[in-house]
């Protein structure tokens, strides 16, 4: 891998401002999912080193929170600028370790950097309130305080932006941070640490630990000094972290699985809607919690939509993300096997398989596939496919499509396509989802409250709500203040 700045490629963990190898010398290979080639290694820290990292973050907390918020914001702005300055290297690292097309990686660097900039500004507006007093001669109000040391577990599908959306908020609020990136994609996280150091973020404030996920989570979730756990990943692991954290009653932010419905009403042009649905499904090879997994199309335009969807889907180029493809590899062979299983299950239960033919360019690639006429009994309906496999079925009226769309344990994002304003309102209100996007594939960004309901998670990331995740509200009552009440 040839970077303009080779110091961005780091294979050690970053703890208390030092590059750190595992005390037992253990490490794990990091593999390019497109070629299977080993890119390098990452250190596997031992449990005692994770505890030492908590100590470092705890020690750094008092000084970091005491820095004037405008000064903290300046350091975050410097970090933001460095991400832009090194965009090409960061994008290349990301495509090598994650597999996504290089242009998508560049987009993720911009997206990731935008959270740092947003929160640097937002923290300046972490206002408390004054409360008209019911107690004689008292002044009442609230102030906001950083929750303390925050631990973050981040996924491999968005190796940079899922870190900055959490860490940007936490650091701006005055918390110190320990990030545990996915073992598949540690290099983006470690490059962020290198740039944080260059931005002047002090030792112990932003730490990146690498190691066995179960070991790291056990130590962090059980340590009383960690006040907040933030996780993006599967619902299964989210539940595990919740259970582990219950012993020390931590604040939790969980961004879990999706299974988004994409609803197309009969007033839409089938070709234009199909193009949008393809865009909403296949980004990051379908490994996206926002991916349009279950597509519901009004029966009047169903056949035309399906035909156009397949045409747009088959125009996508599958291949190595460094070679101008639209769809890169899946993260590992397990994911390919899961996609195959979902297609076989659907076909076995009566779905029509459309697309999916052609020679995949490597063992981690999966050719884009549509399962038509899906039913709720099929895995493609029930599970988040996290692959380039989508399902589609017809509906007859709004009540039916709401029932189908809400028939899932997930509740992250939903898409609605219609120009009928009354229908937009009805569907938007009826969908049991944390986010509803109407006539737009793009819905996310730094200013919005990203998050789900039901088993898609707890809390919000981004926007003003994203900062609140890292702030406690402290109420104060100043008694015996002569001129305080009745004012
Ligand atoms: N919402 C998202 O952005 C997102 C991201 C990645 C994966 N996923 C989900 O994960 C499923 C498949 O991916 P997978 O098989 O890698 O899922 P997984 O749940 O095994 O792993 C997801 C992430 O959790 C971490 N993890 C695993 N065990 C852990 C533990 N005990 N403690 C702490 N962290 C742990 C992993 O290192 C990885 O980064 C998908 O179907 C999807 O639902 C969702
Ligand atoms: N695409 C999501 C990340 C989830 O996988 C986002 O935009 O934040």
Short mmCIF file of C-alpha atoms and ligand atoms in Angstrom, two decimals:
data_model
loop_
_atom_site.label_atom_id
_atom_site.label_comp_id
_atom_site.label_asym_id
_atom_site.label_seq_id
_atom_site.Cartn_x
_atom_site.Cartn_y
_atom_site.Cartn_z
CA UNK A 1 0.00 0.00 0.00
CA UNK A 2 1.64 3.25 -1.11
CA UNK A 3 0.55 6.27 0.93
CA UNK A 4 1.74 9.85 0.45
CA UNK A 5 2.24 9.94 4.20
CA UNK A 6 3.39 6.45 5.31
CA UNK A 7 3.07 7.40 8.99
CA UNK A 8 -0.69 7.10 8.63
CA UNK A 9 -0.35 3.33 8.35
CA UNK A 10 -0.06 2.22 11.99
CA UNK A 11 -0.12 -1.37 13.20
CA UNK A 12 0.05 -0.73 16.95
CA UNK A 13 -2.70 0.37 19.31
CA UNK A 14 -2.65 4.01 20.50
CA UNK A 15 -2.83 4.32 24.28
CA UNK A 16 -2.08 7.41 26.36
CA UNK A 17 -0.30 9.02 23.42
CA UNK A 18 1.96 6.01 22.77
CA UNK A 19 1.97 3.38 20.02
CA UNK A 20 1.59 0.15 21.93
CA UNK A 21 2.01 -3.51 21.08
CA UNK A 22 0.35 -6.35 22.99
CA UNK A 23 2.29 -7.20 26.16
CA UNK A 24 2.23 -10.88 25.12
CA UNK A 25 3.21 -9.99 21.55
CA UNK A 26 -0.05 -11.32 20.11
CA UNK A 27 -1.30 -9.85 16.85
CA UNK A 28 -3.88 -10.53 14.15
CA UNK A 29 -3.58 -10.31 10.37
CA UNK A 30 -5.62 -7.68 8.54
CA UNK A 31 -6.68 -8.82 5.11
CA UNK A 32 -7.75 -7.03 1.92
CA UNK A 33 -11.23 -8.53 1.36
CA UNK A 34 -10.94 -8.01 -2.41
CA UNK A 35 -7.75 -10.05 -2.89
CA UNK A 36 -7.30 -12.03 0.31
CA UNK A 37 -3.80 -10.56 0.66
CA UNK A 38 -2.50 -9.70 4.12
CA UNK A 39 -2.15 -5.94 4.45
CA UNK A 40 -0.44 -6.03 7.82
CA UNK A 41 -1.27 -6.84 11.43
CA UNK A 42 -2.90 -5.25 14.42
CA UNK A 43 -1.80 -5.71 18.02
CA UNK A 44 -3.95 -7.77 20.36
CA UNK A 45 -3.79 -6.04 23.73
CA UNK A 46 -4.17 -8.07 26.92
CA UNK A 47 -6.94 -7.38 29.46
CA UNK A 48 -4.53 -5.59 31.83
CA UNK A 49 -3.56 -3.21 29.02
CA UNK A 50 -7.22 -2.35 28.44
CA UNK A 51 -7.53 -1.55 32.15
CA UNK A 52 -4.40 0.63 31.88
CA UNK A 53 -6.05 2.46 28.98
CA UNK A 54 -9.07 3.23 31.18
CA UNK A 55 -6.68 4.62 33.80
CA UNK A 56 -5.02 6.83 31.18
CA UNK A 57 -8.38 8.11 29.90
CA UNK A 58 -9.59 8.70 33.47
CA UNK A 59 -6.40 10.62 34.32
CA UNK A 60 -6.72 12.76 31.18
CA UNK A 61 -10.40 13.56 31.82
CA UNK A 62 -9.99 16.27 34.47
CA UNK A 63 -7.71 18.41 32.32
CA UNK A 64 -9.65 17.87 29.08
CA UNK A 65 -13.01 18.83 30.56
CA UNK A 66 -11.45 21.90 32.17
CA UNK A 67 -10.23 23.31 28.86
CA UNK A 68 -12.43 26.15 27.66
CA UNK A 69 -14.89 24.77 25.12
CA UNK A 70 -13.66 27.21 22.44
CA UNK A 71 -10.13 25.89 22.86
CA UNK A 72 -11.37 22.27 22.66
CA UNK A 73 -13.26 23.24 19.52
CA UNK A 74 -10.07 24.66 17.98
CA UNK A 75 -8.31 21.32 18.46
CA UNK A 76 -11.24 19.52 16.83
CA UNK A 77 -11.18 21.96 13.92
CA UNK A 78 -7.47 21.20 13.49
CA UNK A 79 -8.29 17.46 13.45
CA UNK A 80 -11.03 18.10 10.88
CA UNK A 81 -8.63 20.00 8.61
CA UNK A 82 -6.05 17.21 8.85
CA UNK A 83 -8.64 14.66 7.70
CA UNK A 84 -9.25 16.75 4.60
CA UNK A 85 -5.54 17.29 4.01
CA UNK A 86 -4.98 13.52 4.09
CA UNK A 87 -8.20 12.52 2.37
CA UNK A 88 -6.55 10.51 -0.41
CA UNK A 89 -4.45 8.43 1.98
CA UNK A 90 -7.38 7.85 4.34
CA UNK A 91 -9.58 6.78 1.44
CA UNK A 92 -6.93 4.39 0.12
CA UNK A 93 -6.44 2.81 3.55
CA UNK A 94 -10.20 2.38 3.82
CA UNK A 95 -10.60 0.74 0.43
CA UNK A 96 -7.74 -1.64 1.16
CA UNK A 97 -9.10 -2.79 4.50
CA UNK A 98 -12.86 -2.53 3.86
CA UNK A 99 -13.16 -3.09 0.12
CA UNK A 100 -15.57 -0.28 -0.77
CA UNK A 101 -15.03 1.65 -4.02
CA UNK A 102 -12.42 4.39 -3.70
CA UNK A 103 -14.93 7.14 -4.48
CA UNK A 104 -17.18 5.88 -1.69
CA UNK A 105 -14.18 5.91 0.65
CA UNK A 106 -13.47 9.53 -0.29
CA UNK A 107 -17.13 10.27 0.44
CA UNK A 108 -16.82 8.60 3.82
CA UNK A 109 -13.77 10.70 4.74
CA UNK A 110 -15.81 13.85 3.99
CA UNK A 111 -18.79 12.45 5.87
CA UNK A 112 -16.63 11.42 8.83
CA UNK A 113 -14.83 14.76 8.98
CA UNK A 114 -18.13 16.63 8.92
CA UNK A 115 -19.06 15.21 12.35
CA UNK A 116 -15.90 16.60 13.91
CA UNK A 117 -16.61 20.05 12.50
CA UNK A 118 -20.27 19.91 13.51
CA UNK A 119 -19.63 18.91 17.12
CA UNK A 120 -16.77 21.40 17.53
CA UNK A 121 -19.40 24.07 16.92
CA UNK A 122 -22.32 22.39 18.67
CA UNK A 123 -20.47 22.01 21.99
CA UNK A 124 -20.36 25.81 22.25
CA UNK A 125 -24.14 25.67 22.56
CA UNK A 126 -24.43 23.07 25.34
CA UNK A 127 -26.84 25.26 27.25
CA UNK A 128 -28.46 24.60 30.60
CA UNK A 129 -31.70 26.31 31.62
CA UNK A 130 -32.97 28.50 34.42
CA UNK A 131 -36.09 27.26 36.20
CA UNK A 132 -38.66 29.64 37.73
CA UNK A 133 -38.41 28.72 41.37
CA UNK A 134 -41.16 27.13 43.51
CA UNK A 135 -38.88 27.39 46.56
CA UNK A 136 -38.74 30.76 48.34
CA UNK A 137 -35.49 32.67 47.85
CA UNK A 138 -33.93 29.99 45.67
CA UNK A 139 -32.34 30.09 42.24
CA UNK A 140 -32.90 26.91 40.22
CA UNK A 141 -31.40 25.72 36.98
CA UNK A 142 -29.36 23.14 35.13
CA UNK A 143 -25.87 22.96 33.69
CA UNK A 144 -24.42 20.38 31.32
CA UNK A 145 -21.38 18.32 32.28
CA UNK A 146 -19.41 15.68 30.35
CA UNK A 147 -20.38 12.14 31.37
CA UNK A 148 -16.76 10.99 31.72
CA UNK A 149 -14.71 8.30 30.00
CA UNK A 150 -16.59 6.88 27.02
CA UNK A 151 -15.91 3.55 25.30
CA UNK A 152 -16.85 3.05 21.66
CA UNK A 153 -17.17 -0.14 19.66
CA UNK A 154 -17.31 0.54 15.95
CA UNK A 155 -18.04 -1.63 12.89
CA UNK A 156 -16.16 -2.53 9.74
CA UNK A 157 -18.69 -1.23 7.21
CA UNK A 158 -17.97 2.47 7.91
CA UNK A 159 -14.51 2.29 9.54
CA UNK A 160 -14.00 6.03 9.88
CA UNK A 161 -17.35 7.84 10.05
CA UNK A 162 -18.78 5.61 12.77
CA UNK A 163 -15.82 6.63 14.95
CA UNK A 164 -16.00 10.37 14.30
CA UNK A 165 -19.78 10.49 14.80
CA UNK A 166 -19.24 9.17 18.33
CA UNK A 167 -15.81 10.55 19.21
CA UNK A 168 -16.45 14.02 17.72
CA UNK A 169 -19.44 14.42 20.04
CA UNK A 170 -17.73 12.95 23.10
CA UNK A 171 -14.52 14.95 22.76
CA UNK A 172 -16.41 18.18 22.09
CA UNK A 173 -18.51 17.57 25.21
CA UNK A 174 -15.35 17.19 27.28
CA UNK A 175 -15.25 13.39 27.59
CA UNK A 176 -12.20 11.26 27.00
CA UNK A 177 -12.52 8.33 24.63
CA UNK A 178 -11.47 4.72 24.12
CA UNK A 179 -12.27 3.36 20.66
CA UNK A 180 -12.28 -0.35 19.89
CA UNK A 181 -12.52 -0.60 16.08
CA UNK A 182 -13.58 -3.78 14.29
CA UNK A 183 -10.62 -6.13 13.92
CA UNK A 184 -11.30 -6.29 10.18
CA UNK A 185 -10.70 -2.51 9.77
CA UNK A 186 -8.35 -1.13 12.43
CA UNK A 187 -6.19 1.03 10.14
CA UNK A 188 -8.67 3.85 9.55
CA UNK A 189 -9.07 4.16 13.33
CA UNK A 190 -5.32 4.17 13.93
CA UNK A 191 -4.80 6.80 11.21
CA UNK A 192 -7.40 8.92 13.02
CA UNK A 193 -5.30 8.57 16.19
CA UNK A 194 -2.16 9.71 14.36
CA UNK A 195 -4.03 12.77 13.09
CA UNK A 196 -5.57 13.48 16.50
CA UNK A 197 -2.07 13.62 17.95
CA UNK A 198 -0.95 16.00 15.21
CA UNK A 199 -4.01 18.16 15.93
CA UNK A 200 -2.78 18.64 19.50
CA UNK A 201 -5.33 16.42 21.25
CA UNK A 202 -3.48 15.54 24.47
CA UNK A 203 -2.28 12.06 25.45
CA UNK A 204 -4.98 9.88 27.03
CA UNK A 205 -7.87 11.87 25.54
CA UNK A 206 -8.35 9.80 22.36
CA UNK A 207 -7.20 6.17 22.63
CA UNK A 208 -7.57 3.32 20.13
CA UNK A 209 -7.33 -0.20 21.52
CA UNK A 210 -7.17 -3.28 19.35
CA UNK A 211 -7.71 -6.77 20.66
CA UNK A 212 -10.02 -9.71 21.01
CA UNK A 213 -13.55 -8.15 21.01
CA UNK A 214 -14.89 -10.29 23.86
CA UNK A 215 -11.89 -9.52 26.10
CA UNK A 216 -12.02 -5.80 25.41
CA UNK A 217 -15.77 -5.55 25.91
CA UNK A 218 -15.67 -7.50 29.15
CA UNK A 219 -13.07 -5.20 30.67
CA UNK A 220 -14.65 -1.96 29.45
CA UNK A 221 -18.25 -2.87 30.27
CA UNK A 222 -17.37 -3.97 33.79
CA UNK A 223 -15.11 -1.06 34.67
CA UNK A 224 -16.96 1.50 36.83
CA UNK A 225 -14.82 4.32 35.47
CA UNK A 226 -16.34 3.93 31.99
CA UNK A 227 -19.51 6.03 32.12
CA UNK A 228 -20.81 5.55 28.61
CA UNK A 229 -20.75 2.74 26.05
CA UNK A 230 -21.52 3.54 22.44
CA UNK A 231 -21.79 0.69 19.94
CA UNK A 232 -22.61 0.38 16.25
CA UNK A 233 -23.03 -3.14 14.95
CA UNK A 234 -25.30 -6.13 15.18
CA UNK A 235 -28.29 -6.38 17.49
CA UNK A 236 -26.81 -9.62 18.86
CA UNK A 237 -23.61 -7.92 20.07
CA UNK A 238 -25.55 -4.83 21.21
CA UNK A 239 -27.62 -7.00 23.56
CA UNK A 240 -24.45 -8.63 24.86
CA UNK A 241 -22.87 -5.26 25.68
CA UNK A 242 -26.07 -4.16 27.41
CA UNK A 243 -26.03 -7.24 29.60
CA UNK A 244 -22.33 -6.80 30.39
CA UNK A 245 -22.81 -3.12 31.27
CA UNK A 246 -25.72 -3.67 33.62
CA UNK A 247 -23.40 -4.42 36.56
CA UNK A 248 -22.13 -0.83 36.48
CA UNK A 249 -25.26 0.95 35.11
CA UNK A 250 -23.70 2.87 32.26
CA UNK A 251 -25.20 5.27 29.77
CA UNK A 252 -25.62 3.38 26.48
CA UNK A 253 -25.98 4.44 22.85
CA UNK A 254 -26.71 1.57 20.49
CA UNK A 255 -26.89 1.80 16.69
CA UNK A 256 -27.94 -1.69 15.68
CA UNK A 257 -29.34 -3.49 12.66
CA UNK A 258 -31.70 -2.12 9.99
CA UNK A 259 -33.85 -4.08 7.48
CA UNK A 260 -35.23 -0.89 5.90
CA UNK A 261 -38.48 -0.95 3.92
CA UNK A 262 -38.57 1.03 0.65
CA UNK A 263 -42.18 1.87 -0.30
CA UNK A 264 -43.08 2.91 -3.84
CA UNK A 265 -46.64 4.17 -4.43
CA UNK A 266 -48.53 3.97 -7.71
CA UNK A 267 -48.11 7.65 -8.64
CA UNK A 268 -44.36 7.16 -9.17
CA UNK A 269 -42.51 6.60 -12.43
CA UNK A 270 -41.32 2.96 -12.15
CA UNK A 271 -37.97 3.58 -13.81
CA UNK A 272 -37.06 6.61 -11.69
CA UNK A 273 -38.17 4.83 -8.50
CA UNK A 274 -36.20 1.70 -9.45
CA UNK A 275 -33.07 3.77 -9.97
CA UNK A 276 -33.48 5.28 -6.51
CA UNK A 277 -34.11 1.88 -4.93
CA UNK A 278 -30.93 0.50 -6.50
CA UNK A 279 -29.00 3.47 -5.09
CA UNK A 280 -30.55 2.89 -1.66
CA UNK A 281 -29.71 -0.81 -1.66
CA UNK A 282 -26.25 -1.42 -3.06
CA UNK A 283 -23.97 1.14 -1.44
CA UNK A 284 -21.10 -0.58 0.40
CA UNK A 285 -22.22 -3.81 -1.32
CA UNK A 286 -25.43 -3.70 0.73
CA UNK A 287 -23.46 -3.75 4.01
CA UNK A 288 -25.18 -0.67 5.32
CA UNK A 289 -27.69 -0.37 8.14
CA UNK A 290 -29.66 2.02 5.89
CA UNK A 291 -29.76 -0.40 2.93
CA UNK A 292 -33.21 -0.83 1.34
CA UNK A 293 -33.64 -4.50 2.11
CA UNK A 294 -37.36 -5.00 1.56
CA UNK A 295 -38.89 -3.14 -1.34
CA UNK A 296 -42.69 -2.78 -1.43
CA UNK A 297 -44.17 -1.61 -4.74
CA UNK A 298 -47.81 -0.86 -5.54
CA UNK A 299 -49.26 -3.67 -7.62
CA UNK A 300 -50.19 -1.28 -10.48
CA UNK A 301 -46.52 -0.57 -11.26
CA UNK A 302 -44.95 -3.73 -9.79
CA UNK A 303 -43.95 -5.56 -12.99
CA UNK A 304 -42.52 -2.44 -14.64
CA UNK A 305 -40.60 -1.56 -11.46
CA UNK A 306 -39.09 -5.03 -11.13
CA UNK A 307 -37.98 -5.04 -14.76
CA UNK A 308 -36.30 -1.61 -14.41
CA UNK A 309 -34.74 -2.50 -11.03
CA UNK A 310 -33.06 -5.54 -12.55
CA UNK A 311 -31.78 -3.47 -15.49
CA UNK A 312 -30.25 -0.82 -13.18
CA UNK A 313 -28.88 -3.48 -10.84
CA UNK A 314 -27.19 -5.36 -13.65
CA UNK A 315 -25.49 -2.19 -14.87
CA UNK A 316 -23.50 -2.05 -11.60
CA UNK A 317 -19.89 -3.10 -11.97
CA UNK A 318 -18.73 -5.63 -9.40
CA UNK A 319 -15.00 -5.69 -8.66
CA UNK A 320 -12.04 -4.46 -6.67
CA UNK A 321 -12.79 -1.02 -5.17
CA UNK A 322 -9.44 0.25 -6.44
CA UNK A 323 -10.42 -0.46 -10.03
CA UNK A 324 -13.47 1.75 -10.56
CA UNK A 325 -16.16 -0.70 -9.46
CA UNK A 326 -19.59 0.17 -8.05
CA UNK A 327 -19.77 -2.86 -5.76
CA UNK A 328 -16.76 -4.18 -3.91
CA UNK A 329 -16.32 -7.41 -1.98
CA UNK A 330 -18.19 -8.44 1.14
CA UNK A 331 -16.13 -8.23 4.30
CA UNK A 332 -15.42 -11.97 4.48
CA UNK A 333 -16.43 -15.37 3.17
CA UNK A 334 -18.93 -15.84 6.04
CA UNK A 335 -20.95 -12.94 4.65
CA UNK A 336 -20.97 -14.52 1.17
CA UNK A 337 -22.22 -17.79 2.62
CA UNK A 338 -24.95 -15.94 4.50
CA UNK A 339 -26.08 -14.18 1.28
CA UNK A 340 -26.19 -17.52 -0.55
CA UNK A 341 -28.25 -19.04 2.27
CA UNK A 342 -30.76 -16.17 2.13
CA UNK A 343 -31.19 -16.55 -1.65
CA UNK A 344 -31.60 -20.35 -1.39
CA UNK A 345 -34.13 -19.97 1.41
CA UNK A 346 -36.18 -17.45 -0.62
CA UNK A 347 -36.15 -19.51 -3.82
CA UNK A 348 -37.05 -22.64 -1.81
CA UNK A 349 -40.11 -20.80 -0.46
CA UNK A 350 -41.28 -19.54 -3.86
CA UNK A 351 -39.41 -16.29 -4.60
CA UNK A 352 -38.18 -15.63 -8.13
CA UNK A 353 -34.42 -15.08 -8.32
CA UNK A 354 -33.53 -12.23 -10.70
CA UNK A 355 -29.91 -11.36 -11.42
CA UNK A 356 -27.14 -12.95 -9.42
CA UNK A 357 -25.71 -14.60 -12.49
CA UNK A 358 -22.20 -14.07 -13.82
CA UNK A 359 -18.83 -15.03 -12.43
CA UNK A 360 -18.02 -13.23 -9.18
CA UNK A 361 -14.50 -11.75 -9.41
CA UNK A 362 -13.30 -13.42 -6.21
CA UNK A 363 -14.41 -15.57 -3.32
CA UNK A 364 -15.62 -12.62 -1.21
CA UNK A 365 -17.76 -11.13 -3.98
CA UNK A 366 -21.47 -11.70 -4.44
CA UNK A 367 -23.32 -10.77 -7.61
CA UNK A 368 -26.28 -8.39 -7.01
CA UNK A 369 -29.52 -10.32 -6.71
CA UNK A 370 -33.20 -9.47 -6.45
CA UNK A 371 -35.69 -11.89 -4.95
CA UNK A 372 -39.15 -11.07 -6.32
CA UNK A 373 -42.53 -11.92 -4.75
CA UNK A 374 -41.08 -12.31 -1.27
CA UNK A 375 -43.25 -13.21 1.74
CA UNK A 376 -42.81 -12.67 5.50
CA UNK A 377 -41.83 -16.35 5.96
CA UNK A 378 -38.59 -15.85 4.03
CA UNK A 379 -35.22 -14.97 5.58
CA UNK A 380 -34.83 -12.08 3.11
CA UNK A 381 -37.91 -10.51 4.69
CA UNK A 382 -36.96 -11.17 8.31
CA UNK A 383 -33.17 -10.71 8.37
CA UNK A 384 -30.92 -7.82 7.52
CA UNK A 385 -29.16 -9.34 4.50
CA UNK A 386 -26.06 -7.11 4.80
CA UNK A 387 -25.17 -8.08 1.23
CA UNK A 388 -26.22 -7.18 -2.34
CA UNK A 389 -29.41 -9.22 -1.97
CA UNK A 390 -32.74 -7.34 -1.99
CA UNK A 391 -36.32 -8.54 -1.82
CA UNK A 392 -39.41 -7.06 -3.47
CA UNK A 393 -43.15 -7.70 -3.28
CA UNK A 394 -46.39 -6.01 -4.34
CA UNK A 395 -48.95 -4.28 -2.11
CA UNK A 396 -52.49 -3.05 -2.75
CA UNK A 397 -53.14 -0.28 -0.20
CA UNK A 398 -51.52 1.85 2.47
CA UNK A 399 -52.80 -0.23 5.39
CA UNK A 400 -51.29 -3.38 3.91
CA UNK A 401 -47.90 -1.80 3.22
CA UNK A 402 -47.70 -0.32 6.71
CA UNK A 403 -48.45 -3.73 8.20
CA UNK A 404 -45.76 -5.37 6.05
CA UNK A 405 -43.16 -2.66 6.61
CA UNK A 406 -43.66 -2.73 10.39
CA UNK A 407 -43.59 -6.52 10.56
CA UNK A 408 -40.00 -6.68 11.84
CA UNK A 409 -38.12 -6.39 15.10
CA UNK A 410 -36.04 -3.61 13.52
CA UNK A 411 -36.92 0.10 13.32
CA UNK A 412 -33.99 2.10 11.98
CA UNK A 413 -34.78 3.75 8.62
CA UNK A 414 -37.59 3.62 6.06
CA UNK A 415 -38.02 5.13 2.59
CA UNK A 416 -41.30 6.37 1.05
CA UNK A 417 -41.76 7.32 -2.59
CA UNK A 418 -44.93 9.23 -3.53
CA UNK A 419 -45.88 12.82 -4.39
CA UNK A 420 -49.24 12.63 -2.64
CA UNK A 421 -48.84 14.82 0.44
CA UNK A 422 -51.64 13.18 2.43
CA UNK A 423 -50.16 9.77 1.79
CA UNK A 424 -46.70 10.98 2.76
CA UNK A 425 -48.05 12.12 6.11
CA UNK A 426 -50.00 8.91 6.69
CA UNK A 427 -47.09 6.61 5.84
CA UNK A 428 -44.48 8.71 7.60
CA UNK A 429 -46.54 8.72 10.82
CA UNK A 430 -47.49 5.05 10.54
CA UNK A 431 -43.98 3.70 10.03
CA UNK A 432 -42.41 2.44 13.27
CA UNK A 433 -38.94 3.72 12.43
CA UNK A 434 -36.53 6.26 13.88
CA UNK A 435 -35.91 7.86 10.47
CA UNK A 436 -38.17 8.18 7.42
CA UNK A 437 -36.85 9.54 4.14
CA UNK A 438 -39.41 10.71 1.58
CA UNK A 439 -38.40 10.85 -2.09
CA UNK A 440 -34.70 10.92 -1.22
CA UNK A 441 -32.01 8.27 -0.94
CA UNK A 442 -29.75 10.58 0.99
CA UNK A 443 -31.01 11.19 4.50
CA UNK A 444 -27.98 11.17 6.76
CA UNK A 445 -25.44 13.85 7.70
CA UNK A 446 -23.93 15.58 10.71
CA UNK A 447 -26.94 17.76 11.67
CA UNK A 448 -29.54 14.95 11.89
CA UNK A 449 -30.51 12.73 14.85
CA UNK A 450 -29.49 9.31 13.48
CA UNK A 451 -30.96 6.31 15.27
CA UNK A 452 -33.66 3.72 15.55
CA UNK A 453 -36.55 2.40 17.60
CA UNK A 454 -37.43 -1.19 18.60
CA UNK A 455 -34.38 -3.50 18.38
CA UNK A 456 -32.49 -1.08 16.14
CA UNK A 457 -31.11 0.64 19.18
CA UNK A 458 -31.12 3.34 21.80
CA UNK A 459 -30.18 6.99 21.62
CA UNK A 460 -29.29 9.25 18.70
CA UNK A 461 -26.03 10.16 16.98
CA UNK A 462 -25.40 13.42 15.15
CA UNK A 463 -27.25 16.70 15.59
CA UNK A 464 -27.92 18.30 18.95
CA UNK A 465 -29.20 14.95 20.29
CA UNK A 466 -25.82 13.35 19.48
CA UNK A 467 -24.05 15.75 21.83
CA UNK A 468 -26.56 15.05 24.62
CA UNK A 469 -25.44 11.39 24.66
CA UNK A 470 -22.17 12.61 26.21
CA UNK A 471 -23.60 15.19 28.61
CA UNK A 472 -25.20 14.81 32.01
CA UNK A 473 -27.77 17.35 33.15
CA UNK A 474 -26.91 18.66 36.60
CA UNK A 475 -29.73 20.40 38.43
CA UNK A 476 -28.83 23.05 40.96
CA UNK A 477 -30.83 24.71 43.69
CA UNK A 478 -29.17 27.77 45.23
CA UNK A 479 -31.09 28.36 48.46
CA UNK A 480 -31.22 31.43 50.65
CA UNK A 481 -30.54 33.81 47.78
CA UNK A 482 -32.32 37.00 48.82
CA UNK A 483 -33.46 38.34 45.46
CA UNK A 484 -33.77 35.00 43.67
CA UNK A 485 -37.46 34.07 43.68
CA UNK A 486 -40.50 35.83 42.26
CA UNK A 487 -38.42 37.34 39.48
N1 LIG B 1 -25.44 -1.20 11.99
C1 LIG B 1 -24.24 -1.35 11.45
O1 LIG B 1 -23.64 -0.38 11.02
C2 LIG B 1 -23.59 -2.69 11.41
C3 LIG B 1 -22.22 -2.77 11.21
C4 LIG B 1 -21.60 -4.02 11.18
C5 LIG B 1 -22.35 -5.16 11.36
N2 LIG B 1 -23.69 -5.05 11.54
C6 LIG B 1 -24.50 -6.24 11.74
O2 LIG B 1 -23.67 -7.37 11.89
C7 LIG B 1 -24.11 -8.46 11.07
C8 LIG B 1 -22.98 -9.21 10.43
O3 LIG B 1 -21.73 -8.74 10.82
P1 LIG B 1 -20.81 -9.60 11.82
O4 LIG B 1 -21.05 -11.05 11.58
O5 LIG B 1 -19.42 -9.10 11.74
O6 LIG B 1 -21.50 -9.17 13.18
P2 LIG B 1 -20.96 -9.23 14.66
O7 LIG B 1 -22.07 -8.83 15.52
O8 LIG B 1 -20.28 -10.51 14.92
O9 LIG B 1 -19.81 -8.11 14.72
C9 LIG B 1 -20.09 -6.75 14.53
C10 LIG B 1 -19.06 -5.96 15.26
O10 LIG B 1 -19.12 -6.23 16.65
C11 LIG B 1 -17.83 -6.56 17.16
N3 LIG B 1 -17.99 -7.58 18.18
C12 LIG B 1 -18.23 -8.88 18.02
N4 LIG B 1 -18.30 -9.51 19.22
C13 LIG B 1 -18.11 -8.57 20.15
C14 LIG B 1 -18.08 -8.59 21.56
N5 LIG B 1 -18.26 -9.70 22.27
N6 LIG B 1 -17.84 -7.43 22.18
C15 LIG B 1 -17.67 -6.29 21.49
N7 LIG B 1 -17.69 -6.22 20.16
C16 LIG B 1 -17.91 -7.35 19.49
C17 LIG B 1 -17.03 -7.09 16.01
O11 LIG B 1 -15.64 -6.84 16.26
C18 LIG B 1 -17.59 -6.28 14.87
O12 LIG B 1 -16.91 -5.06 14.79
C19 LIG B 1 -24.95 -7.80 9.99
O13 LIG B 1 -25.98 -8.63 9.57
C20 LIG B 1 -25.45 -6.53 10.64
O14 LIG B 1 -26.70 -6.72 11.25
C21 LIG B 1 -24.32 -3.84 11.59
N1 LIG B 2 -24.85 4.36 6.47
C1 LIG B 2 -24.94 4.61 7.87
C2 LIG B 2 -24.08 3.76 8.73
C3 LIG B 2 -24.66 2.41 8.99
O1 LIG B 2 -24.23 1.36 8.53
C4 LIG B 2 -24.72 6.09 8.09
O2 LIG B 2 -24.91 6.85 7.17
O3 LIG B 2 -24.39 6.52 9.15
#
